[in-house]
Short mmCIF file of C-alpha atoms in Angstrom, two decimals:
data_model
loop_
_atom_site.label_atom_id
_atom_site.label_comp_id
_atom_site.label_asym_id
_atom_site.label_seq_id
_atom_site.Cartn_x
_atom_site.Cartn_y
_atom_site.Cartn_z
CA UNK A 1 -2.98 1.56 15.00
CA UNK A 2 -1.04 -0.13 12.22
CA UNK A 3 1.81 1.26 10.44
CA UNK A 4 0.58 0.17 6.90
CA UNK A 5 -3.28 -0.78 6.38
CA UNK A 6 -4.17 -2.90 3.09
CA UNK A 7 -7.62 -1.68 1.39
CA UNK A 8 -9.23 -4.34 -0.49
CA UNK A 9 -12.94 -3.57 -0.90
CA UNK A 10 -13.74 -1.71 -3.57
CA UNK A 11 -16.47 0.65 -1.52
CA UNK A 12 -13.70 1.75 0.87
CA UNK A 13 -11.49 2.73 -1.67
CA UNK A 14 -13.60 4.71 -2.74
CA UNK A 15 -14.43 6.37 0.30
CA UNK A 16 -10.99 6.58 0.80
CA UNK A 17 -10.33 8.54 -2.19
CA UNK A 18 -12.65 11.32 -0.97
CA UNK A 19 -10.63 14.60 -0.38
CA UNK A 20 -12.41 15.38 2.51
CA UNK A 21 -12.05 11.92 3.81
CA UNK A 22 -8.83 11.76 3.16
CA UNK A 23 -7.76 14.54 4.98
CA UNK A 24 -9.78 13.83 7.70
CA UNK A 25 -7.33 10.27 7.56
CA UNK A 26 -4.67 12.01 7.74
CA UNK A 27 -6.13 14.19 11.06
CA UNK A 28 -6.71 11.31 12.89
CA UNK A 29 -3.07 9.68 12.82
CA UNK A 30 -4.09 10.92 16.41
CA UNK A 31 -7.34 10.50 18.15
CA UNK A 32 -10.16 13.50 17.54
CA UNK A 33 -13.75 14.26 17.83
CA UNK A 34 -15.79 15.74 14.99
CA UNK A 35 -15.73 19.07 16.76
CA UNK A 36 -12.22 19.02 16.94
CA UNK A 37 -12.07 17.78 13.25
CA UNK A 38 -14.59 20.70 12.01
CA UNK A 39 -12.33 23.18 13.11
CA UNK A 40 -9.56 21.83 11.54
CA UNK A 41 -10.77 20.90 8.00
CA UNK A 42 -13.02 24.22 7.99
CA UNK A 43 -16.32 22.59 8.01
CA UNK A 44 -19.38 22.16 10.26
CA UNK A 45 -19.34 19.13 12.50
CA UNK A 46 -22.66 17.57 11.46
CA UNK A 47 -20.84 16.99 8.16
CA UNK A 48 -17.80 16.31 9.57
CA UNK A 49 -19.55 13.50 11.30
CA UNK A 50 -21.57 12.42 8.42
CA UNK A 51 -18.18 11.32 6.39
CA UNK A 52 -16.56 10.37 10.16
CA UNK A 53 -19.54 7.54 10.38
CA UNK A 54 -18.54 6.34 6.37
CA UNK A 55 -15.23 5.86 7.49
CA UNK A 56 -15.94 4.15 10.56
CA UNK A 57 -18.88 1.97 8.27
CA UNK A 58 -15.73 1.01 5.92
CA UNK A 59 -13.38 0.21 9.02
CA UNK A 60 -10.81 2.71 8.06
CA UNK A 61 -11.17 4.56 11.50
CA UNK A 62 -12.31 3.34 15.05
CA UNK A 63 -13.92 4.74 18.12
CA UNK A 64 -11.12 5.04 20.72
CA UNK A 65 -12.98 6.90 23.32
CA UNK A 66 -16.19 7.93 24.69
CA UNK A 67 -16.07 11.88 26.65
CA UNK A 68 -19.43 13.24 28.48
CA UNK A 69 -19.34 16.54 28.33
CA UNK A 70 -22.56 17.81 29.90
CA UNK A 71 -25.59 16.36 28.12
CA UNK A 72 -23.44 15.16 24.89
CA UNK A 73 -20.93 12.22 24.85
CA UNK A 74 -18.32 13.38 22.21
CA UNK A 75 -16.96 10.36 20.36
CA UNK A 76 -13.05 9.94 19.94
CA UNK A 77 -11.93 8.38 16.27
CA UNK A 78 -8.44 7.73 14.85
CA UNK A 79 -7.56 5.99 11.94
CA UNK A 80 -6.82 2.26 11.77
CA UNK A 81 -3.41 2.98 10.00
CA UNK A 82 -0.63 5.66 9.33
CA UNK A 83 -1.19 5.06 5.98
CA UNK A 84 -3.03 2.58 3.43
CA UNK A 85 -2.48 0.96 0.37
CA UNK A 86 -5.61 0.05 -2.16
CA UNK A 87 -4.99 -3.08 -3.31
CA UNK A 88 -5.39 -4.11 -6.99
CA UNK A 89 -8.17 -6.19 -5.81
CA UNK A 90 -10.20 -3.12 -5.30
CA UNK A 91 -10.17 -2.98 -8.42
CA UNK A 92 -10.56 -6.84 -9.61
CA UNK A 93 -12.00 -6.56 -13.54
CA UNK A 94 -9.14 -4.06 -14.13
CA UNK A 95 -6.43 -5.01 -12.32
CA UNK A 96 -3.17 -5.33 -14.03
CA UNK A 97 -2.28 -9.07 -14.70
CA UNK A 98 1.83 -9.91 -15.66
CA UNK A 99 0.73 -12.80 -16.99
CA UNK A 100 -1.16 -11.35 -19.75
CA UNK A 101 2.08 -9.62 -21.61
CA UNK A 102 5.35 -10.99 -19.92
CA UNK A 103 8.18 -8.90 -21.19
CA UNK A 104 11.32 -8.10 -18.57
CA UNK A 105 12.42 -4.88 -19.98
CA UNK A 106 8.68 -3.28 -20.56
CA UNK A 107 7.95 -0.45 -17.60
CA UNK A 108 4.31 -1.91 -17.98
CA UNK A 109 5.10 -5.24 -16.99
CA UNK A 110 7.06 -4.07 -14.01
CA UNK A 111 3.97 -2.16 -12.79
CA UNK A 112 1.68 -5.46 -13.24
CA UNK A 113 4.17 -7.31 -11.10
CA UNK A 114 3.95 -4.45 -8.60
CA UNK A 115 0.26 -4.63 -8.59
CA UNK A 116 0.74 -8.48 -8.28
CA UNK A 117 2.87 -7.80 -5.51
CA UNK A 118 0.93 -5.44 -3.45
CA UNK A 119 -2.28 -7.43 -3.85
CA UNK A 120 -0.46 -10.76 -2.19
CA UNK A 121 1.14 -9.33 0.11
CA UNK A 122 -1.98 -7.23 0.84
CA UNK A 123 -3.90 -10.63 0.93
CA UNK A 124 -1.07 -11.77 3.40
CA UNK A 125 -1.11 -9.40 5.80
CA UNK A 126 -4.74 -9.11 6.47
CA UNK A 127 -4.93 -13.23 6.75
CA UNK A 128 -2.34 -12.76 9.07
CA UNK A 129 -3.62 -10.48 11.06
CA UNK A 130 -6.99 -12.20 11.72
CA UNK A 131 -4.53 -15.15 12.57
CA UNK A 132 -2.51 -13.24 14.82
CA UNK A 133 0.87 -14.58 13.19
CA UNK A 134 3.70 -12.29 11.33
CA UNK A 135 4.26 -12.85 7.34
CA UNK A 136 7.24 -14.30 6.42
CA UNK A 137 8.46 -11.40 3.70
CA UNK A 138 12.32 -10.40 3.24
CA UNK A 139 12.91 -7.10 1.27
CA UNK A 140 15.62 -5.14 -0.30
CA UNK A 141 15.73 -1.92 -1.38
CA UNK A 142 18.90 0.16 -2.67
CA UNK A 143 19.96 2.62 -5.43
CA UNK A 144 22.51 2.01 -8.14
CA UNK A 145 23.91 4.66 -10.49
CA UNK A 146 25.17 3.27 -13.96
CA UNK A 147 27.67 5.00 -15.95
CA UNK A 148 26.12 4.13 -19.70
CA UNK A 149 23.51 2.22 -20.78
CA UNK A 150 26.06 -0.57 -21.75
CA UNK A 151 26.83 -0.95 -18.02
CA UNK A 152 23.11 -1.14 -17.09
CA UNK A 153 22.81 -4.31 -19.40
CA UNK A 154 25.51 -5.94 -18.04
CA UNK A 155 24.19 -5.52 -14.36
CA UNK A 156 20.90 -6.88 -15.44
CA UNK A 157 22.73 -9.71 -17.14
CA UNK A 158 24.99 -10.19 -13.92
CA UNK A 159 22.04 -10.38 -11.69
CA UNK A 160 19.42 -12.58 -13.70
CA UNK A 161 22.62 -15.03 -13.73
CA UNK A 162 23.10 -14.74 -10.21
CA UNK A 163 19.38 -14.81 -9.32
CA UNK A 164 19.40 -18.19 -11.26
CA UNK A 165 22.11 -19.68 -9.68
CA UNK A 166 20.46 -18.86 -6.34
CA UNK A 167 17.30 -20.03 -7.37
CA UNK A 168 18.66 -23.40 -8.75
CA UNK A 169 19.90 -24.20 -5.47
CA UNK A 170 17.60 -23.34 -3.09
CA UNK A 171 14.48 -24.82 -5.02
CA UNK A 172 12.50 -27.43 -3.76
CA UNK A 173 9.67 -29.45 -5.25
CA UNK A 174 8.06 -29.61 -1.31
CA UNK A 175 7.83 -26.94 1.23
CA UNK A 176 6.32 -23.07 1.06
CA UNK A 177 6.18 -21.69 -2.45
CA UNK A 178 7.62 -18.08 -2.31
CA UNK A 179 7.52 -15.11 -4.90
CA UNK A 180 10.99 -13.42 -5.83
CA UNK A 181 10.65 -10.18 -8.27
CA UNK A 182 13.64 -8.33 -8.86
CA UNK A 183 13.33 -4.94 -10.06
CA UNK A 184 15.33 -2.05 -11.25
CA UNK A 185 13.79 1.49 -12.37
CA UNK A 186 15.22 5.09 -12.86
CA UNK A 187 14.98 6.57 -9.18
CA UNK A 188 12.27 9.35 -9.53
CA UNK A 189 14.85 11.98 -8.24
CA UNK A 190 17.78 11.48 -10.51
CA UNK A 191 18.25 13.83 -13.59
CA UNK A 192 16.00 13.95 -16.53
CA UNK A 193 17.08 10.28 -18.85
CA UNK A 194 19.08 11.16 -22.10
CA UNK A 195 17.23 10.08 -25.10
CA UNK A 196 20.01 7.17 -25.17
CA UNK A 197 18.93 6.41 -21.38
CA UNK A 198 15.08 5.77 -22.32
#
């Protein structure tokens, strides 16, 4: 099972999106049958089964086992992943595009470039998985509290200089092209923003 499973077809993510699907996702983090499943969820196994096999058609669980018990074999599913992420590309006519309205301090433009983000990377890991090699990502991920507003600009200012710099000196016109974003948002559990914080 993998830790992290990218959905890009836009059939699956809607069949991922079911409630009842969804939960039964979230059931099989550890292999079950349908019966097991039914009694669970609170429903009857035939229809249990019925959403079990559009899962399985969508490859978002697996059979894991086969058990005979008497005349019936009872099938054993878990879920590809812990968890999955729909990819923009599931939704490809809508999807958010940076390019179209560039604008560093817009909370829009941040979420395109997070829907950029997760759709390459998404891309990436499932060509690397059918190749059997690891992605070459580096991450960072922190929290910062700022005193005023004032001192918020100034970090921003700070860092795009420093990002530059870096950038400047590690570019090259050959080798790998890599993506950088740099991002900083209001953590969603500090305190309600101040008029002047917004």
């Amino acid at each position: 099972m993998e830790e992290v499973a990218v959905i890009e077809d836009p059939a699956a993510a809607e069949i991922s999106l079911d409630p009842i699907r969804n939960r039964l996702l979230a059931e099989l983090a550890r292999p079950g049958s349908a019966t097991m499943l039914a009694a669970k969820v609170g429903l009857p196994r035939q229809k249990v089964n019925y959403h079990l096999r559009a899962l399985e058609q969508h490859g978002l669980v697996e059979l894991v086992e086969e058990r005979r018990k008497g005349n019936v074999t009872e099938r054993m599913m878990q879920a590809t992943a812990a968890s999955y992420v729909i990819s923009p590309n599931a939704m490809a006519a809508v999807a958010p595009d940076p390019d179209r309205a560039p604008d560093r301090l817009s909370a829009r433009w941040l979420l395109a470039l997070a829907a950029r983000l997760v759709r390459e990377v998404g891309t990436l890991i499932t060509g690397s998985a059918r190749a059997e090699q690891r992605v070459a990502t580096f991450a960072l991920d922190g929290e910062i509290r700022f005193a005023t507003p004032a001192d918020r600009a100034a970090f921003a200012e700070e860092l795009t200089s420093a990002v530059s710099d870096l950038i400047s000196r590690y570019h090259s016109e050959t080798g790998r092209k890599h993506r950088l974003v740099v991002a900083v948002h209001p953590a969603l559990d500090s305190a309600a923003p101040t008029p002047k914080d917004t």
